[in-house]
Amino acid sequence: MYVQFTGAGYCDVLDRSGSAGGLAQSGALDVLVAFERIGTRRSYARNDEIFAEGDRPDCWFKVVSGAVRVCKLMADGRRHIAEFHFAGDCFGFDSLPERLFSAEAVGDAVIMRFPRRATERLIDESPKLARYLREMTLRDLANAQMHMMMLGRMSAPERVATFLLDLADRRDASCALDLPMSRADIADYLGLTIETVCRVLSSFKRDGIIDIPNAHRIELRNRAALAEIGEG
Amino acid sequence: MYVQFTGAGYCDVLDRSGSAGGLAQSGALDVLVAFERIGTRRSYARNDEIFAEGDRPDCWFKVVSGAVRVCKLMADGRRHIAEFHFAGDCFGFDSLPERLFSAEAVGDAVIMRFPRRATERLIDESPKLARYLREMTLRDLANAQMHMMMLGRMSAPERVATFLLDLADRRDASCALDLPMSRADIADYLGLTIETVCRVLSSFKRDGIIDIPNAHRIELRNRAALAEIGEG
DNA sequence: CGCCAGTTTGACCAAGATCAACGCAAGTGG
DNA sequence: CCACTTGCGTTGATCTTGGTCAAACTGGCG
């Protein structure tokens, strides 16, 4: 029911053709290649901070490998994870004078970093690129709105089922999911507690809907049942 | 703690100067004036649908007067309100092939409607306008993420307090708020039930934090207390 | 082997949902 | 002008979901 977790990232147009944006066949390709030139690559260890709340957003990022969580802490320690990003996803494209969220590596990760100023110059030179970027952001916004509905109106089993299906859609995986994130990450993403996430997963397993060979691997045994739970 | 509810709308640059975007002093102004030419005005009665889920998004809108809710229904009737829009706000700028949300007039409202195709042509001609639009969308996204945190991690009193403060910030109103929307609308926006919203408002009133001369008017008597509750 | 972090499970609790009255003001029709 | 209806809003009693607290389990890893 989600459209998609979050935009696949502008850079991916390099690998696609004939998609809605129709960028590849329009000369914007050179510009996209230019992106790769202005970026620098860096490795992060598990839980390393990529940027912090309050930082000046003078660059944006693309996940090369690994996974990233974008999150925010409340004064009393409650945490909320706004989105996860996987290989190929771009994130951290922000316009406010300071970051409202921080970003951290879920496990070991490799990330490309692009300076914002140079990027905006490139975008200004290409209306098509600008449009593509705009569409990506609007897609992210639509996803955020679907996520809001989940947090505001769905039960715990509905949230977990939706989460598993979305994750499966997003990463090719037909039925064997490997979850790079901890139960705490999942809980903070779904607006639940660790214990509730565990319990729901266990009950899905009892019902034969999924299998959990180990904590970070989940196999979808009955997608239809999951989908039904996810709908309410 | 919200930055702002949702973008003030690109058209407002006509009335501002020296803001971050710095559009007014750059020649993009003519382009903005052009927006007004391609728009058509229409009145809606209370609860009228402005666009429906599944519609093709071939135009976007600006609220002239009144208020609009952007919402979505689940199969079993549960409703979620993603955002409210007031005079001056733009909404309905969407990129997917069909609308995921519907928009309805909260009370009687007057709305400008702009064709999408012509708009995109204008945007393509002005990188500055494109950038401004991008920033507006990114601001909306940031707001959506703050709202997610509220839905996922805040208690009922925290949500209501935050809602009241945001509304007060957004509409000049120093302390006398008039709520155009019903309790049901508020509940569906905050991810609560009507009864809980009522109870929380009543308890705020008992504590002297607010006054409720009538159901659609709320006076903030103690902003600091509200802010404290909102923080957690 | 034993420690440690993360996960799972159970017992209990509380915030908020649900269900049910009741209140109240704005129509509506006689 | 006054019953009567209707749509919201408010309040109370009760129930359920998911949170909290605590203990047991598991799989690395020194």
XYZ file of C-alpha atoms (C1' of nucleotides) in Angstrom:
524
model
C 0.000 0.000 0.000
C 3.012 2.228 0.344
C 4.061 3.401 -3.047
C 7.659 2.859 -2.219
C 9.756 3.524 0.820
C 11.565 6.563 -0.456
C 12.924 7.824 -3.735
C 15.299 5.503 -5.488
C 17.710 8.394 -5.933
C 18.487 10.619 -8.856
C 21.709 8.898 -9.669
C 19.874 5.764 -10.599
C 18.770 7.305 -13.855
C 22.185 6.336 -15.058
C 21.068 2.733 -14.908
C 17.539 3.118 -16.172
C 15.925 4.059 -19.432
C 12.497 5.114 -20.569
C 11.269 5.835 -17.059
C 8.732 8.554 -16.353
C 11.348 11.243 -15.989
C 12.873 10.354 -19.324
C 16.134 11.879 -18.261
C 18.654 9.541 -19.815
C 17.806 10.419 -23.402
C 17.914 14.152 -22.928
C 21.448 15.309 -22.406
C 21.021 15.591 -18.663
C 23.064 12.443 -18.507
C 26.322 14.394 -18.757
C 25.179 16.387 -15.780
C 24.503 13.254 -13.815
C 27.928 11.950 -14.649
C 29.231 15.231 -13.301
C 27.654 14.371 -9.970
C 29.937 11.407 -9.663
C 32.930 13.698 -10.150
C 32.038 16.082 -7.364
C 31.399 13.305 -4.842
C 33.765 11.726 -2.343
C 33.482 8.254 -0.920
C 33.768 7.279 2.713
C 33.298 4.236 4.936
C 31.383 4.280 8.196
C 31.323 1.708 10.969
C 28.160 0.469 12.634
C 26.389 3.317 14.486
C 28.757 5.988 13.178
C 27.120 9.358 12.790
C 26.999 10.652 9.226
C 25.552 13.999 10.175
C 24.056 15.351 13.378
C 20.974 17.312 14.321
C 21.917 20.979 14.163
C 24.656 20.569 11.537
C 24.663 22.898 8.576
C 23.386 20.860 5.618
C 26.165 21.681 3.180
C 26.086 18.334 1.444
C 23.907 15.370 0.586
C 24.645 11.654 0.352
C 24.115 8.473 -1.560
C 24.340 5.026 -0.026
C 26.814 2.841 -1.894
C 26.454 -0.156 0.399
C 24.990 -0.813 3.818
C 22.029 0.948 5.388
C 21.405 4.317 7.004
C 18.810 5.486 9.509
C 17.619 9.087 9.680
C 16.438 9.814 13.188
C 15.670 12.323 15.901
C 15.858 12.223 19.678
C 13.422 13.915 22.031
C 14.707 15.649 25.151
C 13.845 12.667 27.358
C 15.497 10.134 25.065
C 12.537 8.908 23.059
C 13.746 8.259 19.536
C 11.989 8.394 16.204
C 13.363 6.981 12.975
C 11.988 8.853 9.988
C 13.395 6.641 7.246
C 15.845 3.925 6.347
C 18.051 4.217 3.281
C 19.701 1.357 1.404
C 22.212 0.976 -1.417
C 21.328 3.388 -4.220
C 19.171 5.692 -2.104
C 20.028 9.358 -1.725
C 19.394 11.258 1.478
C 20.298 14.395 3.371
C 19.107 16.775 0.703
C 17.864 19.472 3.004
C 17.016 23.145 2.662
C 16.675 24.531 6.180
C 19.643 26.340 7.744
C 20.259 23.391 10.042
C 19.560 19.684 10.127
C 16.484 18.642 12.059
C 17.490 14.982 11.991
C 20.697 13.048 12.317
C 21.853 10.181 10.106
C 23.726 7.108 11.282
C 25.090 3.954 9.713
C 22.950 0.972 10.719
C 25.806 -1.455 10.080
C 29.104 -0.866 8.311
C 28.361 1.282 5.284
C 29.966 3.072 2.362
C 28.545 6.469 1.486
C 29.155 9.004 -1.285
C 29.087 12.611 -0.170
C 28.235 15.488 -2.541
C 28.743 19.177 -1.821
C 25.503 21.058 -1.925
C 26.659 24.238 -3.594
C 28.138 22.533 -6.634
C 25.064 20.349 -6.886
C 22.707 23.282 -6.961
C 24.754 24.840 -9.729
C 24.334 21.680 -11.770
C 20.631 21.615 -11.085
C 20.180 25.247 -12.079
C 21.734 24.431 -15.429
C 19.297 21.643 -16.184
C 15.542 22.096 -15.885
C 15.088 18.399 -16.496
C 17.381 17.517 -13.660
C 15.534 20.010 -11.490
C 12.247 18.411 -12.393
C 13.565 14.950 -11.678
C 14.816 16.043 -8.313
C 11.503 17.708 -7.569
C 9.645 14.539 -8.408
C 11.916 12.530 -6.185
C 11.254 14.869 -3.288
C 7.518 14.757 -3.907
C 7.684 10.986 -3.872
C 9.484 11.125 -0.541
C 6.757 13.420 0.713
C 4.031 11.031 -0.412
C 5.848 8.205 1.371
C 6.130 10.281 4.517
C 2.389 10.861 4.385
C 1.683 7.152 4.055
C 3.992 6.540 6.985
C 2.070 9.121 9.005
C -1.122 7.231 8.337
C 0.558 4.075 9.543
C 1.746 5.725 12.749
C -1.530 7.456 13.404
C -4.089 4.853 12.495
C -2.670 1.333 12.239
C -2.434 -1.396 14.895
C 0.863 -3.037 15.798
C 0.354 -6.120 13.594
C -0.705 -3.907 10.698
C 2.444 -1.834 11.068
C 4.781 -4.793 11.230
C 3.125 -6.534 8.273
C 3.317 -3.352 6.194
C 6.937 -2.889 7.185
C 7.931 -6.393 6.118
C 6.136 -6.133 2.787
C 7.604 -2.727 2.025
C 11.062 -3.918 2.870
C 10.600 -6.953 0.636
C 9.364 -4.762 -2.233
C 12.211 -2.398 -1.840
C 15.016 -4.864 -1.754
C 14.512 -7.344 -4.576
C 14.189 -10.234 -2.094
C 11.242 -12.320 -3.196
C 10.772 -13.849 0.232
C 14.036 -13.994 2.205
C 14.588 -10.678 3.944
C 17.703 -9.831 5.828
C 17.176 -7.013 8.272
C 20.312 -4.990 8.832
C 18.667 -3.044 11.651
C 18.032 -4.013 15.270
C 14.636 -4.581 16.853
C 15.063 -1.206 18.546
C 15.484 0.449 15.133
C 12.359 -1.254 13.831
C 10.422 -0.250 16.943
C 11.473 3.382 16.640
C 10.552 3.361 12.972
C 7.112 1.857 13.589
C 6.304 3.852 16.722
C 6.218 0.724 18.904
C 8.424 -0.808 21.615
C 11.012 -3.510 21.087
C 8.867 -5.974 23.003
C 5.803 -5.348 20.859
C 7.806 -5.822 17.660
C 9.152 -9.119 19.011
C 5.751 -10.318 20.096
C 4.128 -9.508 16.767
C 6.922 -11.205 14.841
C 6.644 -14.242 17.100
C 2.910 -14.426 16.560
C 3.367 -14.176 12.777
C 5.832 -17.020 13.074
C 3.449 -19.115 15.189
C 0.807 -18.616 12.509
C 3.206 -19.793 9.803
C 3.082 -16.446 8.001
C 6.812 -15.897 8.339
C 9.862 -17.804 9.466
C 12.684 -16.364 11.543
C 15.750 -18.602 11.141
C 17.749 -15.993 13.023
C 16.971 -12.577 14.432
C 18.184 -10.712 11.351
C 16.670 -12.926 8.732
C 12.968 -13.230 8.024
C 11.350 -15.364 5.356
C 7.914 -14.457 4.073
C 5.969 -17.715 3.893
C 2.551 -16.233 3.175
C 2.636 -12.885 1.506
C -1.120 -12.776 0.961
C -1.801 -13.164 4.668
C 0.679 -10.408 5.432
C -0.973 -8.157 2.870
C -4.371 -8.848 4.380
C -3.136 -7.988 7.861
C -1.519 -4.854 6.482
C -4.794 -3.633 4.962
C -6.649 -3.944 8.271
C 9.088 22.426 18.052
C 7.639 22.115 14.571
C 9.387 24.497 12.254
C 6.166 25.433 10.616
C 3.106 23.541 9.609
C 3.683 23.473 5.908
C 5.110 25.746 3.262
C 3.687 29.196 3.130
C 3.302 28.800 -0.612
C 5.373 30.105 -3.467
C 2.984 32.862 -4.320
C 3.720 34.565 -1.067
C 7.089 35.686 -2.316
C 5.176 38.441 -3.965
C 4.595 39.902 -0.528
C 7.965 39.237 1.017
C 11.447 40.557 0.526
C 14.909 39.524 1.488
C 13.851 36.014 2.509
C 16.186 33.045 2.094
C 15.066 32.328 -1.449
C 15.648 35.939 -2.451
C 13.299 35.529 -5.348
C 11.614 38.884 -5.449
C 14.710 40.820 -6.477
C 15.694 38.505 -9.303
C 13.298 38.826 -12.158
C 11.436 35.678 -11.229
C 8.737 38.005 -10.016
C 7.281 38.345 -13.491
C 7.015 34.601 -13.588
C 5.155 34.549 -10.311
C 2.771 37.154 -11.591
C 2.230 34.838 -14.532
C 0.972 32.202 -12.103
C -1.916 34.436 -11.194
C -2.886 34.645 -14.857
C -3.083 30.928 -15.438
C -5.199 30.311 -12.349
C -8.965 30.131 -11.980
C -10.919 30.852 -8.835
C -13.684 28.742 -7.360
C -15.791 28.555 -4.210
C -16.412 25.385 -2.266
C -18.993 24.682 0.420
C -18.221 22.954 3.694
C -17.041 19.358 3.104
C -16.948 19.743 -0.694
C -14.334 17.596 -2.333
C -11.596 19.532 -4.132
C -9.930 16.469 -5.526
C -10.320 12.761 -4.815
C -8.012 9.867 -4.208
C -7.215 8.319 -7.564
C -7.731 11.521 -9.579
C -5.104 12.470 -12.077
C -3.142 15.355 -10.535
C -3.292 17.756 -13.455
C -3.431 20.866 -11.330
C -2.463 22.334 -7.991
C -4.195 24.810 -5.703
C -3.842 27.808 -3.480
C -6.175 28.620 -0.632
C -7.589 32.132 -0.954
C -9.821 31.908 2.109
C -11.075 29.157 4.360
C -9.301 25.931 5.221
C -8.612 22.636 3.472
C -7.873 19.174 4.798
C -5.821 16.640 2.866
C -6.838 13.160 3.917
C -7.042 9.486 3.183
C -9.500 6.759 4.100
C -8.610 3.173 4.897
C -10.778 0.336 3.610
C -12.589 0.004 6.937
C -13.293 3.715 7.257
C -10.427 4.818 9.490
C -9.375 8.259 8.347
C -6.060 10.069 8.469
C -5.577 13.773 7.871
C -2.107 14.492 6.530
C -2.256 18.275 6.659
C -4.443 21.328 6.973
C -4.019 24.293 4.642
C -5.101 27.856 5.316
C -5.301 31.100 3.351
C -2.097 31.587 1.394
C -1.010 27.929 1.485
C -0.498 25.965 -1.693
C -1.313 22.276 -1.940
C -1.941 19.450 -4.369
C 1.382 19.735 -6.121
C 1.837 16.068 -6.804
C 3.993 14.008 -9.133
C 2.605 10.484 -9.080
C 0.221 9.399 -11.851
C -2.696 9.502 -9.419
C -3.593 11.207 -6.177
C -2.985 9.195 -3.028
C -4.988 11.628 -0.900
C -8.140 13.604 -1.321
C -8.666 17.255 -0.414
C -11.825 18.734 1.053
C -13.000 22.137 2.195
C -13.191 22.239 5.990
C -15.685 25.094 5.941
C -16.746 27.280 3.038
C -13.589 28.131 1.097
C -12.320 29.937 -1.959
C -9.542 28.215 -3.886
C -7.371 29.142 -6.859
C -6.676 26.316 -9.268
C -3.588 26.206 -11.499
C -3.019 23.835 -14.407
C 0.030 21.717 -13.871
C 1.372 21.654 -17.397
C 1.573 25.408 -17.773
C 3.104 25.667 -14.321
C 5.880 23.265 -15.134
C 6.678 25.237 -18.234
C 7.070 28.363 -16.118
C 9.256 26.521 -13.653
C 11.501 25.119 -16.354
C 12.136 28.649 -17.533
C 13.319 29.850 -14.149
C 15.945 28.003 -12.122
C 15.275 30.316 -9.203
C 11.612 29.505 -9.230
C 12.511 25.829 -9.437
C 14.792 26.190 -6.472
C 12.168 28.018 -4.477
C 9.625 25.351 -5.218
C 12.120 22.678 -4.264
C 12.769 24.371 -0.963
C 9.099 24.625 -0.268
C 8.656 20.925 -0.896
C 11.632 20.093 1.307
C 10.115 22.191 4.057
C 6.867 20.257 3.704
C 8.869 17.059 3.941
C 10.600 18.212 7.108
C 7.214 19.076 8.585
C 5.860 15.682 7.644
C 8.790 14.095 9.444
C 8.155 16.120 12.584
C 4.522 15.100 12.387
C 5.598 11.461 12.121
C 7.549 11.839 15.318
C 4.491 13.268 16.976
C 2.302 10.387 15.819
C 4.853 7.739 16.666
C 6.227 8.932 19.964
C 4.092 11.555 21.681
C 1.317 11.143 24.267
C -2.158 12.556 23.717
C -1.579 15.726 25.797
C 1.741 16.314 24.027
C 0.044 16.046 20.650
C -2.782 18.395 21.512
C -0.447 20.966 23.069
C 1.830 20.868 20.024
C -1.154 21.181 17.731
C -2.483 24.259 19.495
C 0.901 25.981 19.541
C 1.573 25.231 15.890
C -1.812 26.501 14.903
C -1.244 29.677 16.897
C 2.165 30.191 15.269
C 0.763 29.643 11.861
C -2.172 31.945 12.040
C -1.014 35.236 13.486
C -3.345 34.827 16.483
C -1.373 35.729 19.545
C -3.659 33.807 21.875
C -7.202 33.586 20.510
C -7.436 30.685 18.124
C -10.465 29.913 16.080
C -10.548 26.339 14.899
C -12.357 25.964 11.609
C -12.216 22.182 11.864
C -14.315 19.757 13.898
C -13.084 17.619 16.798
C -13.169 14.660 14.415
C -10.793 16.470 12.058
C -8.425 17.245 14.905
C -8.558 13.643 16.118
C -7.805 12.273 12.663
C -4.935 14.710 12.307
C -3.431 13.820 15.679
C -4.021 10.080 15.480
C -6.428 10.098 18.438
C -10.177 9.677 18.943
C -12.683 12.503 19.245
C -13.234 11.634 22.900
C -9.556 11.806 23.756
C -9.200 15.196 22.085
C -12.180 16.473 24.080
C -10.883 15.075 27.334
C -7.419 16.552 26.863
C -8.847 19.950 25.943
C -11.127 19.806 28.982
C -8.208 18.951 31.245
C -6.157 21.838 29.831
C -9.117 24.072 30.540
C -9.496 22.757 34.093
C -5.806 23.526 34.642
C -6.282 27.088 33.394
C -3.886 26.573 30.485
C -6.538 27.383 27.904
C -10.058 28.687 27.780
C -12.794 27.359 25.499
C -15.531 30.013 25.218
C -17.134 27.876 22.519
C -16.176 24.676 20.766
C -14.505 26.410 17.850
C -12.634 29.043 19.777
C -9.703 28.410 22.076
C -7.722 30.986 23.990
C -4.194 30.215 25.060
C -3.892 31.410 28.640
C -0.495 29.919 29.419
C 1.675 29.372 26.421
C 4.711 28.355 28.488
C 2.791 25.534 30.143
C 1.582 24.342 26.752
C 5.120 24.428 25.407
C 6.352 22.435 28.370
C 3.684 19.788 27.864
C 4.538 19.709 24.164
C 8.197 18.991 24.865
C 7.395 15.982 27.052
C 33.983 -20.928 29.437
C 31.708 -16.801 30.878
C 30.481 -12.336 29.557
C 27.759 -9.087 26.918
C 24.595 -7.137 23.859
C 20.613 -8.069 21.727
C 16.358 -10.778 21.620
C 12.479 -13.186 23.423
C 8.867 -14.232 26.728
C 5.849 -13.509 30.671
C 3.170 -10.888 34.244
C 1.212 -6.808 35.119
C -0.275 -1.972 34.252
C -2.004 2.242 32.138
C -3.110 5.263 28.296
C -6.274 5.705 25.341
C -10.164 3.347 22.672
C -14.822 1.936 22.796
C -19.504 2.129 24.125
C -23.158 4.679 25.911
C -25.477 8.696 27.751
C -26.299 13.300 27.914
C -25.962 18.357 26.598
C -26.583 21.996 23.540
C -27.287 25.017 19.816
C -28.988 25.474 15.115
C -32.243 24.412 12.076
C -37.117 22.777 10.552
C -41.838 22.368 10.234
C -46.253 22.776 12.301
C -43.270 30.749 18.666
C -42.588 26.342 20.159
C -41.880 21.116 19.801
C -38.782 18.111 17.454
C -34.914 16.707 15.009
C -30.060 16.605 13.930
C -25.228 17.092 14.300
C -21.548 17.993 17.348
C -19.371 18.108 21.598
C -18.659 16.507 26.321
C -18.477 13.207 30.069
C -18.496 8.729 32.354
C -17.812 3.516 32.715
C -15.476 -0.177 30.990
C -12.297 -2.758 28.027
C -8.144 -3.600 25.067
C -3.878 -2.787 23.109
C 0.352 -2.092 23.708
C 3.707 -0.306 27.243
C 6.564 -1.368 31.405
C 9.260 -4.153 34.257
C 11.705 -8.219 34.972
C 13.690 -12.504 33.921
C 15.387 -16.011 30.777
C 17.577 -17.118 26.427
C 21.001 -16.844 22.465
C 24.939 -16.237 19.783
C 29.282 -14.218 19.284
C 33.878 -13.311 21.217
C 37.633 -12.385 24.427
